[in-house]
CSV table of C-alpha atoms in Angstrom, one decimal:
chain,number,residue,atom,x,y,z
U,1,UNK,CA,5.9,15.8,-104.3
U,2,UNK,CA,3.8,14.6,-101.4
U,3,UNK,CA,4.9,15.5,-97.9
U,4,UNK,CA,6.2,12.6,-95.7
U,5,UNK,CA,4.0,11.9,-92.7
U,6,UNK,CA,6.0,11.5,-89.5
U,7,UNK,CA,4.5,9.6,-86.6
U,8,UNK,CA,5.7,10.3,-83.1
U,9,UNK,CA,6.9,7.3,-81.2
U,10,UNK,CA,5.2,7.4,-77.7
U,11,UNK,CA,6.3,3.9,-76.5
U,12,UNK,CA,8.8,3.9,-73.7
U,13,UNK,CA,12.0,1.9,-74.0
U,14,UNK,CA,12.2,-1.1,-71.8
U,15,UNK,CA,15.3,-2.7,-70.4
U,16,UNK,CA,16.5,-6.0,-71.7
U,17,UNK,CA,15.9,-7.5,-68.3
U,18,UNK,CA,12.3,-6.5,-68.1
U,19,UNK,CA,11.5,-7.5,-71.7
U,20,UNK,CA,13.2,-10.9,-71.3
U,21,UNK,CA,11.7,-11.9,-68.0
U,22,UNK,CA,8.1,-11.1,-68.6
U,23,UNK,CA,7.4,-11.1,-64.8
U,24,UNK,CA,5.2,-8.5,-63.2
U,25,UNK,CA,6.5,-6.9,-60.0
U,26,UNK,CA,4.9,-8.2,-56.8
U,27,UNK,CA,3.4,-5.7,-54.5
U,28,UNK,CA,4.8,-5.7,-51.0
U,29,UNK,CA,2.4,-6.1,-48.0
U,30,UNK,CA,3.1,-5.0,-44.5
U,31,UNK,CA,3.5,-7.8,-42.0
U,32,UNK,CA,0.9,-7.9,-39.2
U,33,UNK,CA,2.2,-6.5,-35.9
U,34,UNK,CA,3.2,-9.2,-33.4
U,35,UNK,CA,0.6,-9.8,-30.8
U,36,UNK,CA,1.7,-8.9,-27.2
U,37,UNK,CA,2.6,-11.9,-25.0
U,38,UNK,CA,-0.1,-12.9,-22.5
U,39,UNK,CA,1.4,-12.2,-19.0
U,40,UNK,CA,-0.3,-15.3,-17.6
U,41,UNK,CA,1.3,-17.7,-20.2
U,42,UNK,CA,4.0,-20.2,-19.3
U,43,UNK,CA,6.5,-18.3,-21.4
U,44,UNK,CA,5.8,-15.0,-19.7
U,45,UNK,CA,5.9,-16.5,-16.3
U,46,UNK,CA,9.2,-18.3,-16.9
U,47,UNK,CA,10.8,-15.2,-18.2
U,48,UNK,CA,10.3,-13.4,-14.9
U,49,UNK,CA,13.2,-12.9,-12.4
U,50,UNK,CA,14.2,-15.9,-10.3
U,51,UNK,CA,12.7,-14.2,-7.2
U,52,UNK,CA,9.2,-14.9,-8.5
U,53,UNK,CA,9.8,-18.6,-8.0
U,54,UNK,CA,9.8,-18.2,-4.2
U,55,UNK,CA,7.0,-19.9,-2.3
U,56,UNK,CA,3.7,-18.0,-1.6
U,57,UNK,CA,3.4,-16.1,1.7
U,58,UNK,CA,-0.3,-16.9,2.1
U,59,UNK,CA,-2.3,-20.0,1.2
U,60,UNK,CA,-2.9,-20.2,-2.6
U,61,UNK,CA,-6.6,-20.9,-2.1
U,62,UNK,CA,-7.0,-17.7,-0.1
U,63,UNK,CA,-5.0,-15.7,-2.7
U,64,UNK,CA,-7.2,-17.1,-5.5
U,65,UNK,CA,-10.4,-16.0,-3.8
U,66,UNK,CA,-9.0,-12.5,-2.9
U,67,UNK,CA,-7.8,-11.9,-6.5
U,68,UNK,CA,-11.1,-12.8,-8.0
U,69,UNK,CA,-12.9,-10.7,-5.4
U,70,UNK,CA,-10.6,-7.7,-6.1
U,71,UNK,CA,-11.2,-8.1,-9.8
U,72,UNK,CA,-15.0,-7.9,-9.3
U,73,UNK,CA,-14.7,-4.9,-7.0
U,74,UNK,CA,-12.4,-3.1,-9.5
U,75,UNK,CA,-14.8,-3.9,-12.4
U,76,UNK,CA,-17.6,-2.4,-10.4
U,77,UNK,CA,-15.7,0.9,-9.9
U,78,UNK,CA,-13.9,0.8,-13.3
U,79,UNK,CA,-14.8,4.3,-14.3
U,80,UNK,CA,-13.3,5.9,-11.2
U,81,UNK,CA,-10.3,3.7,-11.3
U,82,UNK,CA,-9.6,4.6,-14.9
U,83,UNK,CA,-9.2,8.2,-13.9
U,84,UNK,CA,-6.1,7.2,-11.8
U,85,UNK,CA,-4.6,5.0,-14.4
U,86,UNK,CA,-6.1,1.6,-13.5
U,87,UNK,CA,-7.4,0.6,-16.9
U,88,UNK,CA,-10.0,-2.0,-17.8
U,89,UNK,CA,-7.3,-4.1,-19.3
U,90,UNK,CA,-5.5,-4.4,-16.0
U,91,UNK,CA,-8.7,-5.3,-14.2
U,92,UNK,CA,-9.3,-8.0,-16.8
U,93,UNK,CA,-5.8,-9.3,-16.5
U,94,UNK,CA,-6.2,-9.6,-12.7
U,95,UNK,CA,-9.2,-11.8,-13.3
U,96,UNK,CA,-7.2,-14.0,-15.7
U,97,UNK,CA,-4.5,-14.3,-13.2
U,98,UNK,CA,-7.0,-15.5,-10.6
U,99,UNK,CA,-8.2,-18.2,-12.9
U,100,UNK,CA,-4.7,-19.1,-14.0
U,101,UNK,CA,-3.4,-19.4,-10.5
U,102,UNK,CA,-6.3,-21.8,-9.6
U,103,UNK,CA,-5.5,-23.9,-12.7
U,104,UNK,CA,-1.8,-24.0,-11.9
U,105,UNK,CA,-2.5,-25.0,-8.3
U,106,UNK,CA,-4.5,-28.0,-9.5
U,107,UNK,CA,-1.7,-28.9,-12.0
U,108,UNK,CA,0.8,-28.8,-9.2
U,109,UNK,CA,-1.3,-31.0,-6.9
U,110,UNK,CA,-1.8,-33.4,-9.7
U,111,UNK,CA,1.9,-33.5,-10.6
U,112,UNK,CA,2.8,-33.9,-6.9
U,113,UNK,CA,0.4,-36.8,-6.7
U,114,UNK,CA,2.0,-38.5,-9.6
U,115,UNK,CA,5.5,-38.5,-8.0
U,116,UNK,CA,6.8,-42.0,-7.7
U,117,UNK,CA,6.6,-42.8,-4.0
U,118,UNK,CA,6.4,-46.2,-2.4
U,119,UNK,CA,3.1,-47.2,-0.9
U,120,UNK,CA,4.8,-46.9,2.5
U,121,UNK,CA,5.9,-43.4,1.8
U,122,UNK,CA,2.5,-42.4,0.6
U,123,UNK,CA,1.0,-43.8,3.7
U,124,UNK,CA,3.4,-41.8,5.9
U,125,UNK,CA,2.8,-38.7,3.8
U,126,UNK,CA,-0.9,-38.9,4.4
U,127,UNK,CA,-0.4,-39.5,8.1
U,128,UNK,CA,2.0,-36.5,8.3
U,129,UNK,CA,-0.5,-34.2,6.6
U,130,UNK,CA,-3.3,-35.3,8.9
U,131,UNK,CA,-1.2,-34.8,11.9
U,132,UNK,CA,-0.1,-31.4,10.6
U,133,UNK,CA,-3.7,-30.3,10.4
U,134,UNK,CA,-4.5,-31.7,13.9
U,135,UNK,CA,-1.6,-29.8,15.5
U,136,UNK,CA,-2.6,-26.6,13.8
U,137,UNK,CA,-6.3,-26.9,14.6
U,138,UNK,CA,-5.4,-27.6,18.2
U,139,UNK,CA,-3.4,-24.5,18.3
U,140,UNK,CA,-6.1,-22.4,16.8
U,141,UNK,CA,-8.4,-23.5,19.6
U,142,UNK,CA,-6.0,-23.8,22.6
U,143,UNK,CA,-4.3,-20.4,21.9
U,144,UNK,CA,-7.4,-18.6,20.5
U,145,UNK,CA,-6.8,-15.6,22.8
U,146,UNK,CA,-3.1,-15.3,22.0
U,147,UNK,CA,-2.7,-13.1,18.8
U,148,UNK,CA,1.1,-13.8,18.7
U,149,UNK,CA,0.5,-17.6,18.7
U,150,UNK,CA,-2.2,-17.3,16.0
U,151,UNK,CA,0.3,-15.3,13.8
U,152,UNK,CA,2.9,-18.0,14.3
U,153,UNK,CA,0.4,-20.7,13.3
U,154,UNK,CA,-0.5,-18.8,10.1
U,155,UNK,CA,3.2,-18.6,9.2
U,156,UNK,CA,3.7,-22.3,9.8
U,157,UNK,CA,0.6,-23.2,7.7
U,158,UNK,CA,1.9,-21.3,4.6
U,159,UNK,CA,3.3,-23.3,1.7
U,160,UNK,CA,2.6,-26.7,0.3
U,161,UNK,CA,4.5,-29.8,-0.7
U,162,UNK,CA,6.1,-32.6,1.3
U,163,UNK,CA,9.1,-30.5,2.2
U,164,UNK,CA,6.8,-27.9,3.7
U,165,UNK,CA,4.8,-30.6,5.6
U,166,UNK,CA,8.1,-31.9,7.1
U,167,UNK,CA,9.1,-28.4,8.2
U,168,UNK,CA,5.6,-27.7,9.5
U,169,UNK,CA,5.8,-30.8,11.8
U,170,UNK,CA,9.1,-29.6,13.2
U,171,UNK,CA,7.9,-26.1,13.7
U,172,UNK,CA,4.7,-27.3,15.4
U,173,UNK,CA,6.7,-29.5,17.8
U,174,UNK,CA,8.6,-26.3,18.8
U,175,UNK,CA,5.3,-24.4,18.9
U,176,UNK,CA,3.7,-26.8,21.4
U,177,UNK,CA,6.9,-26.8,23.4
U,178,UNK,CA,6.4,-23.0,23.9
U,179,UNK,CA,2.6,-23.3,24.5
U,180,UNK,CA,2.6,-26.5,26.6
U,181,UNK,CA,-0.1,-25.2,29.0
U,182,UNK,CA,-2.7,-25.0,26.2
U,183,UNK,CA,-2.4,-28.8,25.5
U,184,UNK,CA,-4.8,-29.5,28.2
U,185,UNK,CA,-7.8,-28.1,26.4
U,186,UNK,CA,-7.0,-30.0,23.1
U,187,UNK,CA,-6.9,-33.6,22.1
U,188,UNK,CA,-3.2,-33.4,21.2
U,189,UNK,CA,-1.1,-35.9,23.2
U,190,UNK,CA,2.6,-36.3,23.9
U,191,UNK,CA,2.5,-39.2,21.6
U,192,UNK,CA,1.3,-37.0,18.7
U,193,UNK,CA,4.3,-34.7,19.2
U,194,UNK,CA,6.8,-37.6,19.3
U,195,UNK,CA,5.1,-39.0,16.2
U,196,UNK,CA,5.5,-35.7,14.4
U,197,UNK,CA,9.3,-35.8,15.0
U,198,UNK,CA,9.5,-39.4,13.8
U,199,UNK,CA,7.4,-38.7,10.6
U,200,UNK,CA,9.6,-35.6,9.7
U,201,UNK,CA,12.7,-37.8,9.8
U,202,UNK,CA,11.1,-40.7,8.0
U,203,UNK,CA,9.9,-38.6,5.1
U,204,UNK,CA,13.2,-36.9,4.2
U,205,UNK,CA,13.9,-39.3,1.3
U,206,UNK,CA,10.4,-39.0,0.0
U,207,UNK,CA,10.7,-35.2,0.0
U,208,UNK,CA,14.0,-35.4,-1.9
U,209,UNK,CA,12.2,-37.6,-4.5
U,210,UNK,CA,9.4,-35.1,-4.9
U,211,UNK,CA,11.9,-32.3,-5.3
U,212,UNK,CA,13.8,-34.1,-8.0
U,213,UNK,CA,10.7,-34.9,-10.2
U,214,UNK,CA,10.9,-32.6,-13.2
U,215,UNK,CA,7.1,-32.3,-13.8
U,216,UNK,CA,6.4,-31.5,-10.2
U,217,UNK,CA,9.2,-29.0,-10.0
U,218,UNK,CA,8.0,-27.1,-13.1
U,219,UNK,CA,4.4,-27.2,-12.0
U,220,UNK,CA,5.4,-25.8,-8.6
U,221,UNK,CA,7.6,-23.1,-10.1
U,222,UNK,CA,4.8,-21.9,-12.5
U,223,UNK,CA,2.3,-21.8,-9.7
U,224,UNK,CA,4.7,-19.7,-7.5
U,225,UNK,CA,5.5,-17.4,-10.4
U,226,UNK,CA,1.9,-16.8,-11.2
U,227,UNK,CA,1.2,-16.1,-7.5
U,228,UNK,CA,3.8,-13.3,-7.2
U,229,UNK,CA,3.0,-11.8,-10.7
U,230,UNK,CA,-0.6,-11.7,-9.7
U,231,UNK,CA,0.2,-10.3,-6.3
U,232,UNK,CA,2.3,-7.5,-7.9
U,233,UNK,CA,-0.7,-6.5,-10.1
U,234,UNK,CA,-3.1,-6.8,-7.2
U,235,UNK,CA,-1.0,-4.4,-5.1
U,236,UNK,CA,-1.2,-1.8,-7.8
U,237,UNK,CA,-5.0,-2.1,-8.0
U,238,UNK,CA,-5.3,-2.0,-4.2
U,239,UNK,CA,-3.2,1.1,-3.9
U,240,UNK,CA,-5.0,2.7,-6.8
U,241,UNK,CA,-8.3,1.9,-5.3
U,242,UNK,CA,-7.4,3.4,-1.9
U,243,UNK,CA,-6.2,6.5,-3.6
U,244,UNK,CA,-9.2,6.9,-5.9
U,245,UNK,CA,-11.6,6.5,-3.0
U,246,UNK,CA,-9.6,8.3,-0.3
U,247,UNK,CA,-12.6,10.5,0.2
U,248,UNK,CA,-14.8,7.4,0.8
U,249,UNK,CA,-13.1,5.3,3.6
U,250,UNK,CA,-15.6,2.5,3.5
U,251,UNK,CA,-15.0,1.8,-0.2
U,252,UNK,CA,-11.3,2.4,0.2
U,253,UNK,CA,-11.1,-0.2,3.0
U,254,UNK,CA,-12.4,-2.9,0.6
U,255,UNK,CA,-9.2,-2.5,-1.5
U,256,UNK,CA,-7.2,-4.3,1.2
U,257,UNK,CA,-6.2,-8.0,1.6
U,258,UNK,CA,-8.1,-9.2,4.6
U,259,UNK,CA,-5.7,-12.1,5.1
U,260,UNK,CA,-2.6,-10.0,5.1
U,261,UNK,CA,-4.3,-7.3,7.2
U,262,UNK,CA,-5.0,-9.9,9.9
U,263,UNK,CA,-1.4,-11.2,9.8
U,264,UNK,CA,0.0,-7.7,10.0
U,265,UNK,CA,-2.3,-6.8,13.0
U,266,UNK,CA,-1.2,-10.0,14.8
U,267,UNK,CA,2.4,-9.2,14.1
U,268,UNK,CA,2.1,-5.7,15.5
U,269,UNK,CA,0.4,-7.1,18.6
U,270,UNK,CA,3.2,-9.7,19.0
U,271,UNK,CA,5.8,-6.9,18.7
U,272,UNK,CA,3.9,-4.7,21.2
U,273,UNK,CA,3.6,-7.6,23.7
U,274,UNK,CA,7.3,-8.4,23.4
U,275,UNK,CA,8.2,-4.8,24.0
U,276,UNK,CA,5.9,-4.7,27.0
U,277,UNK,CA,7.4,-7.9,28.5
U,278,UNK,CA,10.9,-6.5,28.0
U,279,UNK,CA,10.0,-3.2,29.8
U,280,UNK,CA,8.4,-5.2,32.6
U,281,UNK,CA,11.5,-7.4,33.0
U,282,UNK,CA,13.7,-4.3,33.1
U,283,UNK,CA,11.4,-2.7,35.7
U,284,UNK,CA,11.6,-5.8,37.8
U,285,UNK,CA,15.4,-6.0,37.6
U,286,UNK,CA,15.7,-2.3,38.5
U,287,UNK,CA,13.3,-2.7,41.5
U,288,UNK,CA,15.3,-5.7,42.8
U,289,UNK,CA,18.6,-3.8,42.3
U,290,UNK,CA,17.2,-0.8,44.2
U,291,UNK,CA,16.2,-3.0,47.1
U,292,UNK,CA,19.6,-4.6,47.3
């Protein structure tokens, strides 16, 4: 009787679900990592703390030039700065901030120009800005040997916008009241000072209109936020540069804001002069008391 041949079953049992669907499993792929947000973007700037929306403390045009100059300086010394933690990415970011700040300043000026003012208000605004410049220029010349006066003029000249122009005119009237003797070497007249007061009062409604325009408000806020975010990064690079080149004073000195250094020097001179005047007055009073 022939032997029965047995064949081993090597096929694997399948589940009813697998056999009925006929679908092949889909391989899972990893999702690409989210790209980091650009710190100079609108979204990133608007996400910063409310304090970043404050007005700049130096003219934006000056800040833009200094940021670009600092970025070039840092790029030149990139290798040494990298040793103290100032990476090439930070230097590149500073350069982007300089360009972004310039672009946002133009956007703000354009939005400001589009604010709906009457033709009479626009005429008054133009006159106010021209008179503002005249009063500042006269002070620069007439008080050229007075560091404290120069520091005060720099403070007044900061900021932009109609509200700032109005405040400038009022501050300049007070300035010239304190420096009346210098008027004689300028072309500023009493009529100019009276006109400054009148323009400041006449433009209050126009300033309120500008402040309520949504496009102008957002453009100004973005400009301000970019200014302070860039300033924060610039401070890190300046401090890092001075540390990295502490053994080379000439190079270290280049990592300083010239504009702010000038303002600080004038402020110190003003404080020193005020202290000297106070001591002089005290000495005079004591001398008079001794005589009595």
